[in-house]
mmCIF file of C-alpha atoms and ligand atoms in Angstrom:
data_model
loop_
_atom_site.group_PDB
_atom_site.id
_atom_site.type_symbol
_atom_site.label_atom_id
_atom_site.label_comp_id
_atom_site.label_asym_id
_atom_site.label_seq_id
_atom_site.Cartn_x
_atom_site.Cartn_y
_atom_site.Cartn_z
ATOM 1 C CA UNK S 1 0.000 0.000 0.000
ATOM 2 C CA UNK S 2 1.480 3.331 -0.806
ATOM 3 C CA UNK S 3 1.612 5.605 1.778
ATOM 4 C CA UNK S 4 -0.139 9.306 1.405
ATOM 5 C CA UNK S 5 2.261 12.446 1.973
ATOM 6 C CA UNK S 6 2.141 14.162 5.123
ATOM 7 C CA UNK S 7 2.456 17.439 6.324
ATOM 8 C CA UNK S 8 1.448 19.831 8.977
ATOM 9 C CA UNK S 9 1.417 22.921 10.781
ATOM 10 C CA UNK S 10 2.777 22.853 14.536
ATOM 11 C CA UNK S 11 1.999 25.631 16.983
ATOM 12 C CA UNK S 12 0.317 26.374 20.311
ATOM 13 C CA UNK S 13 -1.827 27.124 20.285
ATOM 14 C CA UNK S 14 -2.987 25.851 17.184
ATOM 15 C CA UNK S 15 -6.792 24.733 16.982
ATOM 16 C CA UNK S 16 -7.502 27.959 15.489
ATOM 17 C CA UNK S 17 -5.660 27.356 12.243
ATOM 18 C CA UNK S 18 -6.648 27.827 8.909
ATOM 19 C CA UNK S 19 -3.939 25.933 7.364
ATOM 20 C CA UNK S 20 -5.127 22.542 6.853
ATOM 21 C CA UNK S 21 -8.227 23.884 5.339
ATOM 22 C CA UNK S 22 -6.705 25.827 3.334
ATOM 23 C CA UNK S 23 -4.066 23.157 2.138
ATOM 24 C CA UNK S 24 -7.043 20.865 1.667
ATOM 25 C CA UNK S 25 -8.117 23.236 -1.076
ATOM 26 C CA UNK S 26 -4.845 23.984 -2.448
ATOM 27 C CA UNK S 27 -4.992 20.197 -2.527
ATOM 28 C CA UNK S 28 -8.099 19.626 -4.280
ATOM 29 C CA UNK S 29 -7.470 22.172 -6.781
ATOM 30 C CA UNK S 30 -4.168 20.579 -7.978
ATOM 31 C CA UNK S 31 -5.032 16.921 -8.106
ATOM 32 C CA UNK S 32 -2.008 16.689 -5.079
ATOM 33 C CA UNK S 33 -2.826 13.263 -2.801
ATOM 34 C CA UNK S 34 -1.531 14.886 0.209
ATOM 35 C CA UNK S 35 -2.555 14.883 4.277
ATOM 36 C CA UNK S 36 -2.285 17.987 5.841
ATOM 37 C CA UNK S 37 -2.138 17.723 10.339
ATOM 38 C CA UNK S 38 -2.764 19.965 12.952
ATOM 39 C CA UNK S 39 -0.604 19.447 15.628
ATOM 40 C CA UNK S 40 -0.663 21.440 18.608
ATOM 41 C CA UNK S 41 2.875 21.315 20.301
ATOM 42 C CA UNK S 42 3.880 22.693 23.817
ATOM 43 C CA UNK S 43 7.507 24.570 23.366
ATOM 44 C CA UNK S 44 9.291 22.244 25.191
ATOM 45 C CA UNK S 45 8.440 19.200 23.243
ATOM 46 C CA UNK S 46 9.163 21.112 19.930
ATOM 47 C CA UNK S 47 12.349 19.850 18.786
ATOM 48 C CA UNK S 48 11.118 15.943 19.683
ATOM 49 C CA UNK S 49 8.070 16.630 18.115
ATOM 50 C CA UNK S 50 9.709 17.592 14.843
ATOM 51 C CA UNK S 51 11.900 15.216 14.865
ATOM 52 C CA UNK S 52 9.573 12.466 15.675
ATOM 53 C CA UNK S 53 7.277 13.408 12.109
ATOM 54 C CA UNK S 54 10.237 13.639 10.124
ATOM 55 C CA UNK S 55 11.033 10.182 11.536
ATOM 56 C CA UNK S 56 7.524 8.599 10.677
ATOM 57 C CA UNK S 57 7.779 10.027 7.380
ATOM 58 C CA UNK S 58 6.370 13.602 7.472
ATOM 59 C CA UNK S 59 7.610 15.585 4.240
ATOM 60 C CA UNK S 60 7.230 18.579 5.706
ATOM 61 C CA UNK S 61 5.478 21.392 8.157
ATOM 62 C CA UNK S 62 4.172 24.786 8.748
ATOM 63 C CA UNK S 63 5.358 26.522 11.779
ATOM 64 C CA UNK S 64 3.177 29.095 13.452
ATOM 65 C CA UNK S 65 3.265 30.839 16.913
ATOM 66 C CA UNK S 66 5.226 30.726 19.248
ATOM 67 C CA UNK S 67 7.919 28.538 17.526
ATOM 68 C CA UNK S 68 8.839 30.206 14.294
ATOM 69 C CA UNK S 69 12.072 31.915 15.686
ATOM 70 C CA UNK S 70 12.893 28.868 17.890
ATOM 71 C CA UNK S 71 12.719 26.197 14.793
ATOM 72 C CA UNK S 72 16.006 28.170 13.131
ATOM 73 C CA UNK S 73 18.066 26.257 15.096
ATOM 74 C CA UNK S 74 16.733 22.954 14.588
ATOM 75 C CA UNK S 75 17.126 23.704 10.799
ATOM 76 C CA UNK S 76 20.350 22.277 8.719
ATOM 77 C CA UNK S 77 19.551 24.626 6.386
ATOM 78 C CA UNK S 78 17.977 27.991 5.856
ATOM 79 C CA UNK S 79 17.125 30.080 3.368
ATOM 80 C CA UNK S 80 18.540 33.615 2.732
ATOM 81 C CA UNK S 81 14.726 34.602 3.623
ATOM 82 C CA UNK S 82 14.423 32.429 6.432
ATOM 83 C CA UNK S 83 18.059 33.610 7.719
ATOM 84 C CA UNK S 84 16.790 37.433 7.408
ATOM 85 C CA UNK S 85 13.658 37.210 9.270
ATOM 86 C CA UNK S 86 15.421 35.234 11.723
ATOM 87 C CA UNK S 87 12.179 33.148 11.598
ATOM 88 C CA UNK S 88 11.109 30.035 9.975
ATOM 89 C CA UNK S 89 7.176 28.864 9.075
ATOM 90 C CA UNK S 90 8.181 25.889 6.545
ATOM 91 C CA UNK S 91 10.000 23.176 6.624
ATOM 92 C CA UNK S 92 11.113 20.519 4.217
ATOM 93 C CA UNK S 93 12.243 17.393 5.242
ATOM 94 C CA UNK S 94 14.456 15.745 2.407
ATOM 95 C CA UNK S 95 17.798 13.651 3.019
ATOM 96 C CA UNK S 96 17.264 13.128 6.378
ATOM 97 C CA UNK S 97 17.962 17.081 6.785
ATOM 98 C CA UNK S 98 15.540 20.242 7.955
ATOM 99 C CA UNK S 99 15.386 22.708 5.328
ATOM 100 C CA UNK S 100 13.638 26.299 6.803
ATOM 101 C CA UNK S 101 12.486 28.651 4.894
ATOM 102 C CA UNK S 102 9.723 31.509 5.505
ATOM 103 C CA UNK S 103 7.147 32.417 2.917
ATOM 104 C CA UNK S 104 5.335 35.007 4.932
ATOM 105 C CA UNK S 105 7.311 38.319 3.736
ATOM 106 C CA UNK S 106 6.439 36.737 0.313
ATOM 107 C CA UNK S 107 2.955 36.228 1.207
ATOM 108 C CA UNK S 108 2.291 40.154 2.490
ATOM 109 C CA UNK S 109 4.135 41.372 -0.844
ATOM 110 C CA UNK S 110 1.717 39.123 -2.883
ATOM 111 C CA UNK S 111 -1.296 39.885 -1.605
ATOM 112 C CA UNK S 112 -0.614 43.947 -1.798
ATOM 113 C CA UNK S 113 0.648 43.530 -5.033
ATOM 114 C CA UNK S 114 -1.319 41.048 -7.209
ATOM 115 C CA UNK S 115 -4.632 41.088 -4.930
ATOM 116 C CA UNK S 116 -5.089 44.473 -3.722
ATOM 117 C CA UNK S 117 -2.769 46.472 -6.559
ATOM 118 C CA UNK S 118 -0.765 48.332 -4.290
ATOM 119 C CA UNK S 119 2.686 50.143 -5.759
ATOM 120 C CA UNK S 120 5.282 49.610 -3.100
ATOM 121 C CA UNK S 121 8.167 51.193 -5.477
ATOM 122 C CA UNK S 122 8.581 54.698 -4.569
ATOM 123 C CA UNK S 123 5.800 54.128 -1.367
ATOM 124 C CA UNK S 124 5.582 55.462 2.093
ATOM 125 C CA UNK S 125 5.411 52.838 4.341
ATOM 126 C CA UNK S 126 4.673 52.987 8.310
ATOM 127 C CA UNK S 127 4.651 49.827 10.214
ATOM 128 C CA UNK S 128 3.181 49.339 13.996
ATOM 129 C CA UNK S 129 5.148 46.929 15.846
ATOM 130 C CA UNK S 130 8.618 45.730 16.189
ATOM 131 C CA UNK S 131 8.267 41.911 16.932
ATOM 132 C CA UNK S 132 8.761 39.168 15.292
ATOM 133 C CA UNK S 133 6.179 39.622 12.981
ATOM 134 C CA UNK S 134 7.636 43.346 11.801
ATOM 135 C CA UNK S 135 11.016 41.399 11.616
ATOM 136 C CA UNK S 136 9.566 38.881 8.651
ATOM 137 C CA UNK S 137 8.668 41.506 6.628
ATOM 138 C CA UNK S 138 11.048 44.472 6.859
ATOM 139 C CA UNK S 139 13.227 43.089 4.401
ATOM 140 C CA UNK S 140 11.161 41.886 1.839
ATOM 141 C CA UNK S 141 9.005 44.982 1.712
ATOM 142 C CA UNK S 142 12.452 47.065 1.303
ATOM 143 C CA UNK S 143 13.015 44.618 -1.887
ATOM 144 C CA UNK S 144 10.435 46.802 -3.078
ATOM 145 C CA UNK S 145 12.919 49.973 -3.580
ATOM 146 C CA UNK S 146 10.007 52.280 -1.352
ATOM 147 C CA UNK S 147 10.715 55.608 -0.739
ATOM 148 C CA UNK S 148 10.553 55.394 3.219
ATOM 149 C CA UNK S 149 9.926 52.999 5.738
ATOM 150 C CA UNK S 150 9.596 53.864 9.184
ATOM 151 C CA UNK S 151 8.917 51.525 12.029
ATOM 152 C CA UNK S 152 6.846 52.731 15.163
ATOM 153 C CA UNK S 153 6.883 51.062 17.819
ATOM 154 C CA UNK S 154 5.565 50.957 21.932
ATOM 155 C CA UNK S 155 8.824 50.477 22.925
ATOM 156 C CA UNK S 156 11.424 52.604 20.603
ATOM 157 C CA UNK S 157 14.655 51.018 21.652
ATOM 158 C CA UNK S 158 13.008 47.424 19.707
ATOM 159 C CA UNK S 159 12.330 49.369 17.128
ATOM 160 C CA UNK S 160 15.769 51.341 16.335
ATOM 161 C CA UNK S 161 17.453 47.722 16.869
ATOM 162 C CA UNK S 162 15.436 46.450 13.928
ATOM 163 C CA UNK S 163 16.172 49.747 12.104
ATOM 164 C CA UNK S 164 19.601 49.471 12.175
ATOM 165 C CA UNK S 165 19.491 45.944 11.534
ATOM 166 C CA UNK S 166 17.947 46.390 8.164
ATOM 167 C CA UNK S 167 19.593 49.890 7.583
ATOM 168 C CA UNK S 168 21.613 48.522 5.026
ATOM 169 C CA UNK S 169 18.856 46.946 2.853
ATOM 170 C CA UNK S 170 16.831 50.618 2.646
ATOM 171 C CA UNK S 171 15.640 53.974 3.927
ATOM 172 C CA UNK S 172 14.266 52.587 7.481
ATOM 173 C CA UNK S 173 14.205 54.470 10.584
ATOM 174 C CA UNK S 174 12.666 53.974 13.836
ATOM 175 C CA UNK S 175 10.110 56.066 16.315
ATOM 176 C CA UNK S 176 7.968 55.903 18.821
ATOM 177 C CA UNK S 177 3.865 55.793 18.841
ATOM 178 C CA UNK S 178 3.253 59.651 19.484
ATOM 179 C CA UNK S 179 6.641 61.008 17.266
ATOM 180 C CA UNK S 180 5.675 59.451 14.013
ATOM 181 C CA UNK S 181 6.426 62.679 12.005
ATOM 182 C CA UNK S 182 3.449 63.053 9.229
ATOM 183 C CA UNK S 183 4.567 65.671 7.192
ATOM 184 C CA UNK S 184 3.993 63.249 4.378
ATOM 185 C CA UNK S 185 1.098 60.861 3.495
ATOM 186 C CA UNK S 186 2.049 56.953 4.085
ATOM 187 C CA UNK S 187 0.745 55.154 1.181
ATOM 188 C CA UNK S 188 0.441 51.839 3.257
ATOM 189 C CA UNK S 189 0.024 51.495 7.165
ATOM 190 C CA UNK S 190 0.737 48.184 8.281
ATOM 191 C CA UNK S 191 -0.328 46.592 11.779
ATOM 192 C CA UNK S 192 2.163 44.112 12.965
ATOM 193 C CA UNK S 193 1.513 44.833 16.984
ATOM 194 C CA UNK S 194 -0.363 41.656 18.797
ATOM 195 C CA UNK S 195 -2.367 44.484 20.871
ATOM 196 C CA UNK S 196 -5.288 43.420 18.921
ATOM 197 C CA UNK S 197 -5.034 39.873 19.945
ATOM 198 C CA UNK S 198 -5.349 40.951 23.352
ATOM 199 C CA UNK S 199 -8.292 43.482 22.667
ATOM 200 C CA UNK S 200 -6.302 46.413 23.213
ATOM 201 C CA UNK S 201 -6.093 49.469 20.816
ATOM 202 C CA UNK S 202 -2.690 50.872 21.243
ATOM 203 C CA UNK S 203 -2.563 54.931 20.599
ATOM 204 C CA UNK S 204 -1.538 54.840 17.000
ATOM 205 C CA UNK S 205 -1.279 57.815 15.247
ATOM 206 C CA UNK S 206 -4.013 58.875 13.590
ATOM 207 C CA UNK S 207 -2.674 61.862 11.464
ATOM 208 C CA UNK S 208 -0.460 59.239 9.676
ATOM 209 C CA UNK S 209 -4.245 58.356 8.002
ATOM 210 C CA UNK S 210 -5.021 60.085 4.976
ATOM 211 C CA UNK S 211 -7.644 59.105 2.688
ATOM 212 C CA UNK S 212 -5.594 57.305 0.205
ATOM 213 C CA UNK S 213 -3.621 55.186 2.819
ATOM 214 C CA UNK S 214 -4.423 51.187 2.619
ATOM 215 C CA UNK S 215 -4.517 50.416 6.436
ATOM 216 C CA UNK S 216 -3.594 46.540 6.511
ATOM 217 C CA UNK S 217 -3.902 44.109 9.700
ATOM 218 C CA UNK S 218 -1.637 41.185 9.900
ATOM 219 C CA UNK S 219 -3.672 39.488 12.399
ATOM 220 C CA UNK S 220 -7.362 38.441 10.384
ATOM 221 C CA UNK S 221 -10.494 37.761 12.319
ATOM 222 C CA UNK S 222 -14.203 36.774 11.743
ATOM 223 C CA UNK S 223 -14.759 40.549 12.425
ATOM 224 C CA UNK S 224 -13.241 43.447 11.917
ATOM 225 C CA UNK S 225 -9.900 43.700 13.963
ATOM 226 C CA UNK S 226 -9.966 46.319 16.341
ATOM 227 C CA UNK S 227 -6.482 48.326 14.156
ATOM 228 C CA UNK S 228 -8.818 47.873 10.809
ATOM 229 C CA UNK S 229 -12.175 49.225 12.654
ATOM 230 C CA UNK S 230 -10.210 52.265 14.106
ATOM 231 C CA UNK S 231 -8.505 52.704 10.570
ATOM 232 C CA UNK S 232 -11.535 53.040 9.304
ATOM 233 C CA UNK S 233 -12.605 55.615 11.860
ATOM 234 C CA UNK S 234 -9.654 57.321 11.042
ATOM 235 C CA UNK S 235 -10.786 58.005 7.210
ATOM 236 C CA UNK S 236 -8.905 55.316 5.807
ATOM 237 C CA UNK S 237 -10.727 54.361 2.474
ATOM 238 C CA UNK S 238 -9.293 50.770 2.319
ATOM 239 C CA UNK S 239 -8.678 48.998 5.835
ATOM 240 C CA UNK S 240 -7.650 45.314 5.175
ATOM 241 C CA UNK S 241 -7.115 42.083 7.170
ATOM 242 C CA UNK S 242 -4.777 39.445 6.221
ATOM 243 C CA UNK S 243 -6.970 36.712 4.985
ATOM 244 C CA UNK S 244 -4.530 37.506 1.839
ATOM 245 C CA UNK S 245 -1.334 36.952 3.249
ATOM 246 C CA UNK S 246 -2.302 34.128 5.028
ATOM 247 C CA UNK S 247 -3.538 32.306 1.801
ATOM 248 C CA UNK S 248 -0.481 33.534 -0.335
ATOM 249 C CA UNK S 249 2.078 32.398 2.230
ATOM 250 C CA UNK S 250 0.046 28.882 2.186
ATOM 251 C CA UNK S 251 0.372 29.160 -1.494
ATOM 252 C CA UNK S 252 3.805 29.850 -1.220
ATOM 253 C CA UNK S 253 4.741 26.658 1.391
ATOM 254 C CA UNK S 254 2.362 24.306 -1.105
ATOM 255 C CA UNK S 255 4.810 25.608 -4.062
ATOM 256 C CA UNK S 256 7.768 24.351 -1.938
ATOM 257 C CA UNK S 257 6.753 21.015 -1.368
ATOM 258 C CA UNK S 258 4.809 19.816 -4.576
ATOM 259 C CA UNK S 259 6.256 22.024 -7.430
ATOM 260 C CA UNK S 260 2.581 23.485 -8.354
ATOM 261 C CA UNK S 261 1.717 26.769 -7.630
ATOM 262 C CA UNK S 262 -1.758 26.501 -6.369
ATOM 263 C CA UNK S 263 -4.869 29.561 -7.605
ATOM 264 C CA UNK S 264 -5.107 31.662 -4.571
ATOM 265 C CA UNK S 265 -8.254 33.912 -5.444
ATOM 266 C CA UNK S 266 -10.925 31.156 -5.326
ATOM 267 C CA UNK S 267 -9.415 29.566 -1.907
ATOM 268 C CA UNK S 268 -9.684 33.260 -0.303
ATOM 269 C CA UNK S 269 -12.908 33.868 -1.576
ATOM 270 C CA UNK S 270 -14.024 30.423 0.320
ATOM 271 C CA UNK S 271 -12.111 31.194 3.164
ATOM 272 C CA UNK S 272 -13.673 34.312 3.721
ATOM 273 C CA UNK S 273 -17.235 32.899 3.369
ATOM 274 C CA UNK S 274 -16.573 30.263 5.984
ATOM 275 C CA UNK S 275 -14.896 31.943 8.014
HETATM 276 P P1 LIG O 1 4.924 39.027 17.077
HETATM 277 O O1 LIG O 1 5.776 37.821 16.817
HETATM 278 O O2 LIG O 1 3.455 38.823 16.833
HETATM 279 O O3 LIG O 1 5.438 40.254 16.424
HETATM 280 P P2 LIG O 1 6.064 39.908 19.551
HETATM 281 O O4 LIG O 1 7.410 39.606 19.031
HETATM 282 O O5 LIG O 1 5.749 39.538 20.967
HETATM 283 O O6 LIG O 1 4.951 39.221 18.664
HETATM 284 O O7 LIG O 1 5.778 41.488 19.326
HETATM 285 C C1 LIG O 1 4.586 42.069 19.697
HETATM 286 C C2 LIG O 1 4.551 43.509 19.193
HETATM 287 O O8 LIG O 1 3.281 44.070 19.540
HETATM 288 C C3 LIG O 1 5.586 44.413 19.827
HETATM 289 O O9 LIG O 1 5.941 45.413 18.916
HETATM 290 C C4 LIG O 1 4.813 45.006 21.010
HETATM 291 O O10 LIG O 1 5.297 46.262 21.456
HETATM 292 P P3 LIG O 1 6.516 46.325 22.515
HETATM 293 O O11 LIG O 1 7.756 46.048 21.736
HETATM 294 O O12 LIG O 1 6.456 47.709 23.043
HETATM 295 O O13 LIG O 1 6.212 45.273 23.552
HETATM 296 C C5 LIG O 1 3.467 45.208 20.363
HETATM 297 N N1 LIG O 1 2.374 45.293 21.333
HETATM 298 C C6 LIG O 1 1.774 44.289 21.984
HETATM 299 N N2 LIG O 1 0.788 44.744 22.794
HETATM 300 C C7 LIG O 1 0.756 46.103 22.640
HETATM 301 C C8 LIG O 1 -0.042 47.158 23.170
HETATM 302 N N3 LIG O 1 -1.032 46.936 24.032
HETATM 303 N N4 LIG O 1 0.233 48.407 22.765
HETATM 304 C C9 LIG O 1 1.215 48.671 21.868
HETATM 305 N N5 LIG O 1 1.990 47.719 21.332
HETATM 306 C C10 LIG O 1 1.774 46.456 21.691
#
């Protein structure tokens, strides 16, 4: 009997995810006889757990919260991505080796790009947050030659570190909450804070809204987020969640592993019915 591929996210928690729904799709679509786990791991048993589905056969797994930073050094190999964001959220499995990579800067840039049209050459770009989730994109939005991007940030001193990490890759500098100067329009606004996670609505600076600014939320919820709901308060004609990103850095994992790039637009379209 021939055995059906397996694969996975880990996290924790991790009951929430989307993942293997959306690889289930991805699946479907392509004609791909693949399984796709959930697997809710505690930090501690990380590494064994890994290492115990590569064992039994696993070809390979998503990594979500809280291990995608912890997972680099279980990898033999990483990817110049991977190595930048100094995160991983896929893994390949092949030789008896751990190959990391992470598709989620690549996912963000697809989804403003091909699904919502947004020019990031030449763009003004403020981020919220200096986490790990700010970290994974930084670099890969800066492959996008913009003309500024500034990262604001609760605590300043986290986000000058990851300012003058990146300062060689682009025009990024680093302020606080209430000293993000707005003597020009930002073009995009991105929310990469976890405040919303925990219900809280940081003070974020409004006058960095103008009408044309696209005001996009990492995190993605059933309802508005609280950062898109104030956005929109705030004038912002186009105030996004990332149902996008999450499908394109899916997309982006599924490429990886199968060698087919799967149709995003019809599995976010479902996604955001069922939600
Ligand atoms: P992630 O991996 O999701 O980025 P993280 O590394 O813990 O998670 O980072 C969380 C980010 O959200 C940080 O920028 C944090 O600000 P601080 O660096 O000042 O801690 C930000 N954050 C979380 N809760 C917040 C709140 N209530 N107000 C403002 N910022 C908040």
């Amino acid at each position: 009997m021939t055995q059906i591929d397996r694969y996975g996210v880990m996290g924790y928690p991790v009951s929430h995810s989307r993942s293997p729904v959306i690889h289930r799709l991805f699946a479907l679509q392509t004609g791909q006889n693949m399984q796709y786990e959930l697997l809710q791991v505690t930090p501690d048993k990380l590494d064994v757990a890994i290492r115990q589905f590569q064992r039994t056969g696993g070809m390979g797994l998503n990594i979500t919260v809280p291990h995608k930073a912890e997972v680099i050094k279980l990898c033999d190999e990483l990817t110049e991505r991977a190595s930048t964001a100094g995160a991983a959220n896929t893994l390949t499995f092949a030789d008896g080796e751990i190959q990391g990579d992470n598709t989620d800067g690549i996912g963000l840039l697809r989804d403003l790009t091909t699904n919502l049209g947004v020019a990031l050459g030449g763009a003004n770009i403020l981020i919220l947050g200096a986490g790990g989730a700010t970290r994974g994109i930084v670099g890969p939005l800066l492959d996008m030659q913009p003309a500024s991007l500034r990262i604001a940030n609760r605590t300043l001193d986290k986000a000058q570190a990851l300012s003058d990490h990146f300062s060689r890759s682009g025009p990024v500098s680093a302020c606080s909450f209430n000293m993000v100067p707005v003597t020009e329009a930002y073009d995009l606004i991105i929310n990469a804070t976890s405040a919303g996670v925990k219900g809280e609505i940081p003070p974020y600076p409004a006058a960095a809204i103008s009408k044309s600014t696209l005001c996009y939320d990492l995190s993605y919820g059933l309802k508005p987020t609280p950062f898109s709901e104030w956005a929109r308060e705030q004038g912002a004609e186009r105030s996004v969640m990332g149902w996008g990103m999450l499908v394109e850095q899916a997309a982006e994992s599924f490429n990886i592993w199968r060698g087919v790039r799967p149709q995003t637009a019809p599995v976010l379209k479902q996604m955001k019915i069922t939600a």
